[in-house]
Coordinates of C-alpha atoms and ligand atoms in Angstrom, one line a residue:
M1 CA 130.8 73.4 228.1
R2 CA 128.0 75.9 227.4
V3 CA 124.5 74.7 228.4
I4 CA 121.7 76.7 226.8
R5 CA 118.0 76.4 227.8
V6 CA 115.2 77.4 225.4
T7 CA 111.5 76.8 225.6
D8 CA 110.7 73.9 223.5
H9 CA 111.8 71.5 220.8
A10 CA 111.1 74.0 218.1
E11 CA 113.5 76.4 219.7
V12 CA 116.1 73.7 220.2
S13 CA 115.8 73.0 216.5
A14 CA 116.0 76.6 215.4
L15 CA 119.0 77.4 217.5
A16 CA 120.9 74.3 216.6
A17 CA 120.3 75.0 212.9
E18 CA 121.3 78.6 213.3
L19 CA 124.6 77.7 215.0
L20 CA 125.3 74.8 212.5
A21 CA 124.6 77.0 209.5
K22 CA 126.9 79.7 210.9
F23 CA 129.6 77.1 211.4
I24 CA 129.2 75.8 207.8
A25 CA 129.2 79.3 206.4
E26 CA 132.4 80.2 208.1
H27 CA 134.4 77.2 206.9
D28 CA 135.4 76.3 203.3
E29 CA 135.3 72.6 204.0
V30 CA 133.4 71.2 207.0
V31 CA 133.2 67.6 208.3
L32 CA 130.0 66.9 210.3
A33 CA 128.9 63.9 212.3
L34 CA 125.1 63.8 212.4
P35 CA 122.5 61.8 214.4
T36 CA 119.2 60.2 213.6
G37 CA 116.2 59.9 215.9
G38 CA 113.4 62.2 216.8
T39 CA 115.4 65.0 218.3
P40 CA 117.2 66.3 215.1
L41 CA 114.2 66.2 212.8
G42 CA 113.3 69.9 213.5
M43 CA 116.9 70.9 213.0
Y44 CA 117.0 69.1 209.6
N45 CA 113.8 70.9 208.6
E46 CA 115.4 74.2 209.5
L47 CA 118.6 73.4 207.6
V48 CA 116.6 72.4 204.5
T49 CA 114.7 75.7 204.7
L50 CA 117.9 77.7 205.0
A51 CA 119.4 75.8 202.0
R52 CA 116.3 76.3 199.9
T53 CA 116.4 80.1 200.5
G54 CA 120.1 80.1 199.4
A55 CA 121.2 81.1 202.9
L56 CA 123.2 77.8 203.4
D57 CA 125.4 75.8 201.0
L58 CA 125.1 72.2 202.2
G59 CA 127.1 71.0 199.1
R60 CA 130.3 71.8 201.0
A61 CA 129.5 69.6 203.9
T62 CA 131.1 66.1 204.3
V63 CA 128.8 64.1 206.6
F64 CA 129.5 61.0 208.6
N65 CA 126.5 59.4 210.4
L66 CA 127.1 58.5 214.0
D67 CA 125.7 55.0 213.6
E68 CA 123.7 52.5 211.6
Y69 CA 121.9 49.3 212.4
V70 CA 123.5 46.0 211.6
G71 CA 121.6 43.7 209.3
L72 CA 118.8 46.1 208.2
P73 CA 118.8 46.5 204.4
S74 CA 119.8 50.0 203.6
D75 CA 116.5 50.6 201.7
H76 CA 114.5 49.5 204.8
S77 CA 112.4 52.5 205.9
Q78 CA 114.1 52.4 209.4
S79 CA 117.7 52.1 208.3
Y80 CA 119.6 55.2 209.1
A81 CA 120.6 55.5 205.5
S82 CA 116.9 55.8 204.6
Y83 CA 116.3 58.2 207.4
M84 CA 119.1 60.5 206.2
R85 CA 117.8 60.5 202.6
R86 CA 114.2 61.1 203.7
H87 CA 114.8 63.8 206.2
L88 CA 117.9 65.6 204.8
Y89 CA 119.8 64.4 201.7
D90 CA 116.9 64.2 199.3
R91 CA 115.6 67.6 200.3
A92 CA 118.7 69.8 199.7
E93 CA 121.7 69.9 197.5
F94 CA 124.4 67.7 199.0
D95 CA 127.5 66.3 197.2
P96 CA 126.7 62.6 197.3
T97 CA 130.4 61.7 197.3
K98 CA 130.7 63.4 200.6
L99 CA 128.0 61.5 202.5
H100 CA 129.0 58.5 204.6
I101 CA 127.2 56.0 206.7
P102 CA 128.6 52.8 208.3
D103 CA 127.9 49.6 206.3
G104 CA 125.8 47.5 208.6
N105 CA 125.4 44.9 205.9
A106 CA 129.1 44.3 205.2
E107 CA 130.2 40.7 205.2
D108 CA 133.2 41.7 207.3
L109 CA 131.8 44.1 209.9
V110 CA 135.2 44.6 211.7
A111 CA 136.8 45.7 208.4
A112 CA 133.8 48.0 207.8
C113 CA 134.3 49.7 211.1
A114 CA 138.0 50.1 210.5
S115 CA 137.3 51.6 207.1
Y116 CA 134.7 54.0 208.5
E117 CA 137.2 55.3 211.1
G118 CA 139.8 55.5 208.4
R119 CA 137.5 57.6 206.1
I120 CA 136.9 60.0 209.0
A121 CA 140.7 60.4 209.4
E122 CA 141.2 60.8 205.7
A123 CA 138.6 63.6 205.6
G124 CA 140.7 65.4 208.2
G125 CA 138.7 64.4 211.3
L126 CA 135.3 65.6 212.5
D127 CA 134.8 69.4 212.9
I128 CA 131.6 69.1 214.7
A129 CA 129.5 66.2 216.0
V130 CA 125.8 66.8 216.6
L131 CA 124.5 64.4 219.2
G132 CA 121.2 63.4 220.7
I133 CA 121.1 61.6 224.1
G134 CA 119.4 58.3 225.0
A135 CA 117.2 58.1 228.0
N136 CA 119.9 55.8 229.4
G137 CA 122.6 58.3 228.7
H138 CA 123.9 56.8 225.5
I139 CA 125.5 58.9 222.7
A140 CA 125.4 57.5 219.2
F141 CA 124.9 53.8 220.2
N142 CA 127.5 53.8 223.0
E143 CA 125.5 52.2 225.7
P144 CA 126.2 52.4 229.4
G145 CA 129.3 50.4 230.3
C146 CA 131.2 51.2 227.0
G147 CA 134.7 52.6 227.0
L148 CA 135.1 56.3 226.9
N149 CA 138.0 56.0 224.4
S150 CA 136.1 53.5 222.2
R151 CA 136.3 53.9 218.4
V152 CA 134.0 52.8 215.6
R153 CA 132.8 49.2 216.3
V154 CA 129.9 46.8 216.4
V155 CA 127.9 47.1 219.6
R156 CA 124.9 45.3 221.1
L157 CA 122.0 47.6 221.9
S158 CA 120.6 47.7 225.4
D159 CA 117.1 46.4 226.0
R160 CA 116.1 50.0 226.9
T161 CA 117.3 51.3 223.5
V162 CA 115.6 48.5 221.6
L163 CA 112.4 49.4 223.4
D164 CA 112.8 53.2 222.8
N165 CA 113.5 52.6 219.1
A166 CA 110.6 50.2 218.7
R167 CA 108.3 53.2 218.2
F168 CA 109.7 53.7 214.8
F169 CA 109.1 50.1 213.6
D170 CA 105.7 48.6 212.4
D171 CA 106.8 45.4 214.0
P172 CA 108.7 46.1 217.3
R173 CA 110.3 42.7 217.1
A174 CA 112.1 43.9 213.9
V175 CA 114.4 46.3 215.8
P176 CA 117.9 45.1 215.2
R177 CA 120.0 44.1 218.3
H178 CA 123.3 45.3 216.9
A179 CA 124.6 48.5 215.4
I180 CA 127.9 50.0 214.1
T181 CA 128.6 53.2 216.0
M182 CA 131.2 55.8 216.3
G183 CA 132.9 55.3 219.6
V184 CA 132.9 57.8 222.5
G185 CA 136.6 58.3 221.6
T186 CA 135.8 59.0 218.0
I187 CA 133.2 61.5 219.1
R188 CA 135.5 63.1 221.6
S189 CA 138.1 63.6 218.9
S190 CA 135.6 66.0 217.1
R191 CA 136.8 69.6 217.3
A192 CA 133.4 70.7 218.6
L193 CA 130.3 69.0 220.0
M194 CA 126.7 70.1 220.0
M195 CA 124.3 68.0 222.0
L196 CA 120.5 68.4 221.8
A197 CA 117.8 67.2 224.1
S198 CA 114.1 67.8 224.5
G199 CA 111.3 66.4 226.6
E200 CA 110.9 65.2 230.2
G201 CA 112.1 61.7 229.3
K202 CA 115.6 63.0 228.8
A203 CA 115.8 65.1 232.1
A204 CA 117.5 62.4 234.2
A205 CA 120.0 61.5 231.5
V206 CA 120.8 65.1 230.9
A207 CA 121.4 65.8 234.6
A208 CA 123.6 62.7 234.9
A209 CA 125.5 63.6 231.8
L210 CA 126.2 67.3 232.6
E211 CA 126.3 67.3 236.4
G212 CA 127.1 63.7 237.4
P213 CA 130.5 62.1 237.5
V214 CA 132.2 61.3 234.2
T215 CA 131.5 57.6 234.1
T216 CA 131.0 54.7 231.7
R217 CA 127.5 54.3 233.3
C218 CA 126.5 57.5 231.4
P219 CA 128.5 57.6 228.2
A220 CA 127.2 61.1 227.5
S221 CA 129.0 62.4 230.6
A222 CA 132.2 62.3 228.4
I223 CA 131.0 65.6 227.0
Q224 CA 132.2 67.3 230.2
L225 CA 135.8 66.6 229.2
H226 CA 135.4 68.2 225.8
P227 CA 137.0 71.7 225.4
S228 CA 134.4 73.0 222.9
A229 CA 130.9 71.7 223.6
V230 CA 127.5 73.3 223.6
V231 CA 124.3 71.7 224.9
I232 CA 120.9 72.9 223.8
L233 CA 118.0 71.8 226.0
D234 CA 114.3 72.7 226.2
E235 CA 112.8 73.4 229.5
E236 CA 111.7 69.8 230.2
A237 CA 115.0 68.3 229.3
A238 CA 116.7 70.9 231.5
S239 CA 114.3 70.4 234.4
A240 CA 116.6 68.2 236.6
L241 CA 119.7 70.4 236.3
R242 CA 120.9 72.2 239.4
V243 CA 123.2 74.6 237.7
R244 CA 121.2 77.3 235.8
P245 CA 121.7 77.0 232.1
W246 CA 122.3 80.1 229.9
S247 CA 119.3 81.6 228.1
K248 CA 119.7 81.8 224.3
E249 CA 119.8 85.6 224.6
E250 CA 122.6 85.5 227.2
F251 CA 124.6 83.1 225.1
L252 CA 124.3 85.0 221.8
A253 CA 124.8 88.4 223.4
D254 CA 127.7 87.7 225.7
P255 CA 130.9 89.0 224.0
H256 CA 133.0 86.8 226.3
A257 CA 131.2 83.6 225.6
P258 CA 133.8 81.6 223.7
Q259 CA 132.6 81.2 220.2
F260 CA 132.8 77.5 220.8
L261 CA 132.0 76.5 217.3
F262 CA 134.3 78.9 215.6
L263 CA 137.6 77.9 217.0
Ligands
F6R301 C1 121.0 58.0 216.7 C2 121.7 58.3 217.9 C3 121.1 58.1 219.2 C4 120.0 59.1 219.4 C5 119.4 58.9 220.8 C6 118.2 59.9 221.0 O1 121.8 58.3 215.5 O2 122.9 58.7 217.8 O3 122.1 58.3 220.2 O4 120.5 60.4 219.3 O5 118.9 57.6 220.9 O6 117.2 59.5 220.2 P1 115.9 60.5 220.0 O7 116.3 61.7 219.4 O8 115.0 59.7 219.1 O9 115.3 60.6 221.4

């Protein structure tokens, strides 16, 4: 696990986009898992800029979203399907047949989960999963207490997550209580992981995830067990860590730093 500290959210976004663009460029076919939320917005802007200047071909990317709300129409402004179109897919040239999101409106949600997990397998598995982290230590919508080998399934969101996500809704009471999420096991099966965090509100969760015990109380702590993971933090998100993170310059210049993304 490589933990890199940069100054602020803009630098988290720029470095994440730089590493992801390099990863995509070095592979003919690439299968990504991508998050929603506030954290990746800057990275998506950077990726769109790179694609528009011709420096990045996003058409080769197969994308699976980490999660989607249950029961929110896919054209609702806060569905994750809408989010992805608004912030990424409608702004760059993707191959629409390669874009996947769980169907939170399926009549048979159990079958929809199995089908999603199956599609990931058919695509050859995830090459890299980009993750945010919840203030309660969740990754995707795997809330504290979930199994660390869990697969795609329907979950109930914690009160904390519903409260955190209410900021995106006009009516906070409209935040769905359930979601379909990739499991921690699904995420751990990805060949590489890249976790991003910024802001003081994430400091405790980041410290628990990276320096605490691996425990279901903090699903993000599963990242410690992954052989090929990088974590990019801004100063505030890194502020509760006791082990000094790498600087960006150290990480990029060190010839012995495993090229974690390029295995
Ligand atoms: C969303 C997701 C969540 C978020 C997390 C952080 O697809 O996977 O785990 O990454 O809730 O959200 P932000 O970035 O809004 O702080």
